[in-house]
CSV table of C-alpha atoms and ligand atoms in Angstrom, one decimal:
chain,number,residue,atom,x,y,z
A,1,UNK,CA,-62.4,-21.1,-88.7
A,2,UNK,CA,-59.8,-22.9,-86.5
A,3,UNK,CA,-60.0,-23.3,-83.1
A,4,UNK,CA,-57.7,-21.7,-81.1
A,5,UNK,CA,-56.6,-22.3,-77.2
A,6,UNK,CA,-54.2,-20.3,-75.6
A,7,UNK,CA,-52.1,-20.9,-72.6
A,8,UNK,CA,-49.9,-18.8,-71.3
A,9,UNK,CA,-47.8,-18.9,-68.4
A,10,UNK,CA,-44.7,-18.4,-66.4
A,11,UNK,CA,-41.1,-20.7,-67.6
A,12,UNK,CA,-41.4,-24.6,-65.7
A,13,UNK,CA,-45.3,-24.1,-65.0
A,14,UNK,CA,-45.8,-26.9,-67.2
A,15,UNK,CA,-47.6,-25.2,-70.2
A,16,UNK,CA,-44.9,-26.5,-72.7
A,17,UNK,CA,-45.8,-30.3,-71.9
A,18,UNK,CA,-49.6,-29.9,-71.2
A,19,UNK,CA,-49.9,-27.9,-74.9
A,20,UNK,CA,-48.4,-30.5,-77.1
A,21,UNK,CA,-50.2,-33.1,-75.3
A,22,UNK,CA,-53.3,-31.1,-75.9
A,23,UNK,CA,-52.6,-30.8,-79.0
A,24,UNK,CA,-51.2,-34.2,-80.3
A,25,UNK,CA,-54.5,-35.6,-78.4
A,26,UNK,CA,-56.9,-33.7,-80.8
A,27,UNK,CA,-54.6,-33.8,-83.4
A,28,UNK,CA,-54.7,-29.3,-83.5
A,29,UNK,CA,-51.2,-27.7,-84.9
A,30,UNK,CA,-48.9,-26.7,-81.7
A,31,UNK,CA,-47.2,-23.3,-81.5
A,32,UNK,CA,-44.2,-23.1,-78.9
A,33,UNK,CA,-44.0,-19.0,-79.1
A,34,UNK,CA,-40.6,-19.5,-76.7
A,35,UNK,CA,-38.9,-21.1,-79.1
A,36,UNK,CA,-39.1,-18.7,-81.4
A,37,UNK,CA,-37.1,-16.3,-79.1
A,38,UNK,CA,-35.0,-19.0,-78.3
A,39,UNK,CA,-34.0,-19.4,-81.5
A,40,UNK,CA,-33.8,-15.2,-82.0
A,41,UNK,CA,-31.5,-15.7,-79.1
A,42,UNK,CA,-29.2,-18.3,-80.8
A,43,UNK,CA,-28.9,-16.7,-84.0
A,44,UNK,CA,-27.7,-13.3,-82.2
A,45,UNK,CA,-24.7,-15.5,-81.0
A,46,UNK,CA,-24.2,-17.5,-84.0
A,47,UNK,CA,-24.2,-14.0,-85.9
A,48,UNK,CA,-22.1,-11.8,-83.4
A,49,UNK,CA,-25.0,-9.9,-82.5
A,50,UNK,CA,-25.3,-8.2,-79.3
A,51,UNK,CA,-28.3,-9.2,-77.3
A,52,UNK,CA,-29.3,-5.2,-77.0
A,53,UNK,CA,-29.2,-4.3,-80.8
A,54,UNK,CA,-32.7,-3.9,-81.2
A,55,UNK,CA,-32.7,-3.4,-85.1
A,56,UNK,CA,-30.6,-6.2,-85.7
A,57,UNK,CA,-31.9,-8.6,-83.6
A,58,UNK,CA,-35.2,-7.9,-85.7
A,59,UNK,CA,-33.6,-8.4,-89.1
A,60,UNK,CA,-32.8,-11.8,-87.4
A,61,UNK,CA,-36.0,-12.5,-86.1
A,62,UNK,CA,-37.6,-11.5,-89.4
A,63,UNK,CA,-35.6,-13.5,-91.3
A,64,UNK,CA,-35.1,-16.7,-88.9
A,65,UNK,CA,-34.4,-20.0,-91.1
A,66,UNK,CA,-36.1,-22.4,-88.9
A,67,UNK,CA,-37.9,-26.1,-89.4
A,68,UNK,CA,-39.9,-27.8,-86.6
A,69,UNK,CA,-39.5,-31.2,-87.3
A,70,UNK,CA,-42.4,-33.6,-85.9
A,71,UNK,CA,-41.0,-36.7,-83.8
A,72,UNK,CA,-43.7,-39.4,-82.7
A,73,UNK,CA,-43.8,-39.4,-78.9
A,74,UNK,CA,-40.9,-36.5,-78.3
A,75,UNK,CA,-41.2,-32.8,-78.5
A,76,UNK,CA,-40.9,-31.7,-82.2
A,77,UNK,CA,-37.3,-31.4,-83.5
A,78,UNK,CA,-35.3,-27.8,-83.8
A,79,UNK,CA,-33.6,-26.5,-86.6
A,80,UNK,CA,-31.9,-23.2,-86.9
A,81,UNK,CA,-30.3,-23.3,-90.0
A,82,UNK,CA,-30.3,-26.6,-91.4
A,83,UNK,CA,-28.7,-27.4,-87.6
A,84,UNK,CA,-30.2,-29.3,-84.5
A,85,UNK,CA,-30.5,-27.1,-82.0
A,86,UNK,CA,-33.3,-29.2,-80.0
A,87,UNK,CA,-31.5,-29.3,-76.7
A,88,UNK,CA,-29.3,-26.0,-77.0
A,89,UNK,CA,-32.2,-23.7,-77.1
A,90,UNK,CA,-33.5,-25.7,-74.2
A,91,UNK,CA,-30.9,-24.7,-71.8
A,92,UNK,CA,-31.1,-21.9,-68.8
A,93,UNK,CA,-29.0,-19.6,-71.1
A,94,UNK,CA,-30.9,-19.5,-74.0
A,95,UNK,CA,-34.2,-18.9,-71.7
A,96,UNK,CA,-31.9,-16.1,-70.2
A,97,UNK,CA,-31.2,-15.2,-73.8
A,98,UNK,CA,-34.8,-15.1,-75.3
A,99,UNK,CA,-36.0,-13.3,-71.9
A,100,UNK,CA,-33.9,-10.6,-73.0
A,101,UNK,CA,-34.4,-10.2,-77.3
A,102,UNK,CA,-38.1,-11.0,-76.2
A,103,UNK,CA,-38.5,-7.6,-73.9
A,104,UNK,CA,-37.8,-5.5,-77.5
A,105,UNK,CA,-40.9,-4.6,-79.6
A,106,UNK,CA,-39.4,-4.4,-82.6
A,107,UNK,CA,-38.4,-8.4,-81.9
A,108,UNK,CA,-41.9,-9.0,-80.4
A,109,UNK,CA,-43.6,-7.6,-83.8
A,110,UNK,CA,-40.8,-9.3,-86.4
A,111,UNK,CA,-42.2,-12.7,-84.7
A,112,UNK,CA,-46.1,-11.5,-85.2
A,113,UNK,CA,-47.3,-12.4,-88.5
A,114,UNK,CA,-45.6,-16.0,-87.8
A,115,UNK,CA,-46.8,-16.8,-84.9
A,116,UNK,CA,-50.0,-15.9,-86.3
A,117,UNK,CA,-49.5,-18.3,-89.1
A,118,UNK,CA,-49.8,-21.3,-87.1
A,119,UNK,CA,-53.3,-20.7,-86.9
A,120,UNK,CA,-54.6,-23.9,-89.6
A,121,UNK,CA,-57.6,-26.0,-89.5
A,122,UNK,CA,-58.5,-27.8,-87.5
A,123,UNK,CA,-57.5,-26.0,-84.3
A,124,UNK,CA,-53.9,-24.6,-82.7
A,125,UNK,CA,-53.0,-25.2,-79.3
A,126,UNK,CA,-50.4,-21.4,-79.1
A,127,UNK,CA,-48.0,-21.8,-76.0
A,128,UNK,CA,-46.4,-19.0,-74.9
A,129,UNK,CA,-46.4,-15.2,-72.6
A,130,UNK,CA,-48.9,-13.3,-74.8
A,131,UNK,CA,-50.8,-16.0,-76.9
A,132,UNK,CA,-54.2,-14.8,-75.3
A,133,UNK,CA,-53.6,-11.4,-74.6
A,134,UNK,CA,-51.3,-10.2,-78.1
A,135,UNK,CA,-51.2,-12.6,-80.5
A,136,UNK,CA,-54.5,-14.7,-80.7
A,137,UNK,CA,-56.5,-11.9,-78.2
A,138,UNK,CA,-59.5,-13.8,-80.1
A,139,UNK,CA,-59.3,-16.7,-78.8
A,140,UNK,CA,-62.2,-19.0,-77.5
A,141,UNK,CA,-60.4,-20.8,-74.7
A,142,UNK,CA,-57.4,-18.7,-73.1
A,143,UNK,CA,-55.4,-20.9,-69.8
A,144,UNK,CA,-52.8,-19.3,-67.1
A,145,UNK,CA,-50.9,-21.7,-66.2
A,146,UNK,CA,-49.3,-21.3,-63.4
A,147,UNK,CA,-47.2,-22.9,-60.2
A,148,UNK,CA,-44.8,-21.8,-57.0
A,149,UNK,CA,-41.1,-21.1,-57.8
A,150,UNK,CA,-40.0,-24.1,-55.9
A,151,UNK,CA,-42.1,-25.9,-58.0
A,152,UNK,CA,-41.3,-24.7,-61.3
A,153,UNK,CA,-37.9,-25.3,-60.3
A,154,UNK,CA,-38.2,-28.8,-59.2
A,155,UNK,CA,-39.9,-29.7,-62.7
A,156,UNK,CA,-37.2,-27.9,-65.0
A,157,UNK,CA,-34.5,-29.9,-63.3
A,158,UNK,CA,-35.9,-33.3,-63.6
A,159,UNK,CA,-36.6,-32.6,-67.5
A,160,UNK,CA,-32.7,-31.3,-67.8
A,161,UNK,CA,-31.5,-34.4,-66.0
A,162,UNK,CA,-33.8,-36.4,-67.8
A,163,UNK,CA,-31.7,-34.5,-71.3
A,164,UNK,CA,-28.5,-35.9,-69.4
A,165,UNK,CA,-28.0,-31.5,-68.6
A,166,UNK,CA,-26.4,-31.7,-65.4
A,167,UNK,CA,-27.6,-28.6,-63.3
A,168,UNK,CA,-27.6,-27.4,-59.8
A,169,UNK,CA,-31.5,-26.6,-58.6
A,170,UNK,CA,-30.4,-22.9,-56.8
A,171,UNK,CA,-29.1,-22.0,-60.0
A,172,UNK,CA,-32.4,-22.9,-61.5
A,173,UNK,CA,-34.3,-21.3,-58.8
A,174,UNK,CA,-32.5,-18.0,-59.4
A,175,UNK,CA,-32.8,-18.3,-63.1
A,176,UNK,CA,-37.0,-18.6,-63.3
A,177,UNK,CA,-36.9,-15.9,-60.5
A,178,UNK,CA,-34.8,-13.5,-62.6
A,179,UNK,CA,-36.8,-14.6,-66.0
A,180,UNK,CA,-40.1,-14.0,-64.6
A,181,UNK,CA,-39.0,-10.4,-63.3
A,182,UNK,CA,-38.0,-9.5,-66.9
A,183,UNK,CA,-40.7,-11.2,-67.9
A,184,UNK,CA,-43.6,-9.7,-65.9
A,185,UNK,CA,-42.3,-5.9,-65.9
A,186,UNK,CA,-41.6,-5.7,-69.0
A,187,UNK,CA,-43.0,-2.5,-70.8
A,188,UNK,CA,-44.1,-4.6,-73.8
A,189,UNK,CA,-46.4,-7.7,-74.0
A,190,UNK,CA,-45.7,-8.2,-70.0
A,191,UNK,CA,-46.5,-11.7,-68.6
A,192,UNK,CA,-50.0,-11.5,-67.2
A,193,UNK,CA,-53.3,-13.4,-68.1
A,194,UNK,CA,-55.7,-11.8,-70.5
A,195,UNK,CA,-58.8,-10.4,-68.6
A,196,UNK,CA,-60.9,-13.5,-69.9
A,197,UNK,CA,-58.1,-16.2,-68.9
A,198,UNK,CA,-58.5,-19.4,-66.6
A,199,UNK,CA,-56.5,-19.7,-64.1
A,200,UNK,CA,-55.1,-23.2,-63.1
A,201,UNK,CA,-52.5,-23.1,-60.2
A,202,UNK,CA,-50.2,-26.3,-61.2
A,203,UNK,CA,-48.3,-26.2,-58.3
A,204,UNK,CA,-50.2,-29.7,-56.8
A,205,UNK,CA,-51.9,-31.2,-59.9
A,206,UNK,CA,-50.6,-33.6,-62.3
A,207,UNK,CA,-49.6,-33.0,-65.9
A,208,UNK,CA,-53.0,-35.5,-66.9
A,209,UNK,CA,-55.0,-33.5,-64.1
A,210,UNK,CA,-54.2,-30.3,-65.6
A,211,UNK,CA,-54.7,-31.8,-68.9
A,212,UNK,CA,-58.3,-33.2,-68.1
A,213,UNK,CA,-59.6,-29.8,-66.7
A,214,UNK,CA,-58.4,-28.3,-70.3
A,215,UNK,CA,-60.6,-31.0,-72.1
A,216,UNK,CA,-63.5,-30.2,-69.9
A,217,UNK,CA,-63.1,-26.7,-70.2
A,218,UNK,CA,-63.0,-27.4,-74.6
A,219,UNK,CA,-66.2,-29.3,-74.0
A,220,UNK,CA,-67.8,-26.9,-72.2
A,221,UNK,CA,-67.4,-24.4,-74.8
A,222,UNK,CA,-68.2,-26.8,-77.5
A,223,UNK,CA,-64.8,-26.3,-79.4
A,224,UNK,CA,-64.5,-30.3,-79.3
A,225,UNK,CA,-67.2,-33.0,-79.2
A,226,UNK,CA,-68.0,-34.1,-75.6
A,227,UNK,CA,-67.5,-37.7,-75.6
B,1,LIG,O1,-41.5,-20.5,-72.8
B,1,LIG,P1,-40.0,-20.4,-72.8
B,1,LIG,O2,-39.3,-20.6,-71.5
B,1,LIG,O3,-39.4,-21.2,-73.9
B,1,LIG,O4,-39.7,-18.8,-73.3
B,1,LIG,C1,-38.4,-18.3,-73.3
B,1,LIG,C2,-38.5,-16.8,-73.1
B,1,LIG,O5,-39.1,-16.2,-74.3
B,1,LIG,C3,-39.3,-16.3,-72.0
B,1,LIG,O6,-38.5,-16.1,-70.8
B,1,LIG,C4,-39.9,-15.0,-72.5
B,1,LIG,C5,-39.9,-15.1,-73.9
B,1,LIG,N1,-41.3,-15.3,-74.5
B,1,LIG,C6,-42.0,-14.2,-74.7
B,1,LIG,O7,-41.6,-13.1,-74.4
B,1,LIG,N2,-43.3,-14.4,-75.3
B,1,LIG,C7,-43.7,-15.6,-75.6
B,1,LIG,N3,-44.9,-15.7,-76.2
B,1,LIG,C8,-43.0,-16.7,-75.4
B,1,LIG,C9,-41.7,-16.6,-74.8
């Protein structure tokens, strides 16, 4: 059977980064869950569909014509219909976008079954809100990852800037606060560690700190080989 590690968490806590490095290092399939409602998100506007049409928006999730496209040493390239949409679904408004298609079950359960397929030998690293408690509740390893709001904010700046996205940090600040209300008191698949979740607080470790504890915490459970 794969192995499966979970980490879950609130937007700019880090998980995105820490997951792919995870798995690139073991060489485990990567799942980012967020894009996937990023991408819902973008094909509502490319389609004229409202952001509240709840059927519609799961025809669109069900039928999403997406590739991830692997790039050595860069996050995996985006396409949503044969087009690059790497940095567009990276922006504040398509978070604000999939925050919103991503609070409607029959969304949530069109993106199931693929999500789910990402589990393939040897092992899946599943980023995401609800990897450990929804969609891989199985799992062997489940992380929170979690840091302040100032923090959070601080971090999704620099990697915008670092894009050549030129945004102002209060805007930022306001936009995880707002996403992680929706987020978080949501009626469905809510934003909140499983029962049997780590928690790591981010807020004053380093991506390859966090990163460490996450291999020690594989060995420990003897889902990789302790070296
Ligand atoms: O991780 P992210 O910032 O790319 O996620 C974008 C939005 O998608 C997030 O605000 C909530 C939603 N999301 C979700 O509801 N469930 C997931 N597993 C992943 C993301």
């Amino acid at each position: 059977m794969p192995q499966v590690l979970t980490i879950d968490g609130p937007g700019g806590s880090g998980k995105g980064t820490i997951a792919q490095k995870v798995a690139d290092y073991l060489g485990w399939h990567f799942l980012d869950s967020g894009a996937l409602y990023r991408l819902t998100g973008l094909a509502a506007q490319n389609h004229n569909v409202a952001l509240d049409d709840k059927a519609q928006l799961a025809v669109l999730a069900e039928n999403l014509d997406i590739r991830f496209e692997l790039v050595a040493n860069d996050e995996p390239r985006v396409l949503l219909e044969s087009k690059d949409v790497s940095l567009e679904i990276r922006l504040p408004e398509a978070g604000q976008a999939a925050s919103k298609v991503a609070a409607f079950t029959e969304v949530r359960d069109a993106l199931l079954l693929r999500q789910r397929e990402f589990k393939r030998a040897p092992g899946l690293v599943a980023d995401g809100r609800d990897m450990g408690t929804v969609v891989f509740p199985d799992a062997p390893l489940k992380v929170y990852l979690t840091a302040s709001v100032e923090e959070r904010a601080q971090r999704r700046y620099k990697q915008l800037l670092a894009k050549g996205q030129s945004v102002k940090i209060g805007d930022l600040l306001q936009d995880i606060q707002a996403r992680d209300d929706r987020d978080m008191n949501r009626a469905v698949a809510p934003l909140r560690p499983a029962d049997d979740a780590i928690i790591i607080d981010s807020s004053f470790m380093s991506i390859d700190e966090v990163f460490q504890q996450i291999l020690d915490l594989l060995k420990d459970r003897d889902m990789i080989a302790a070296k």
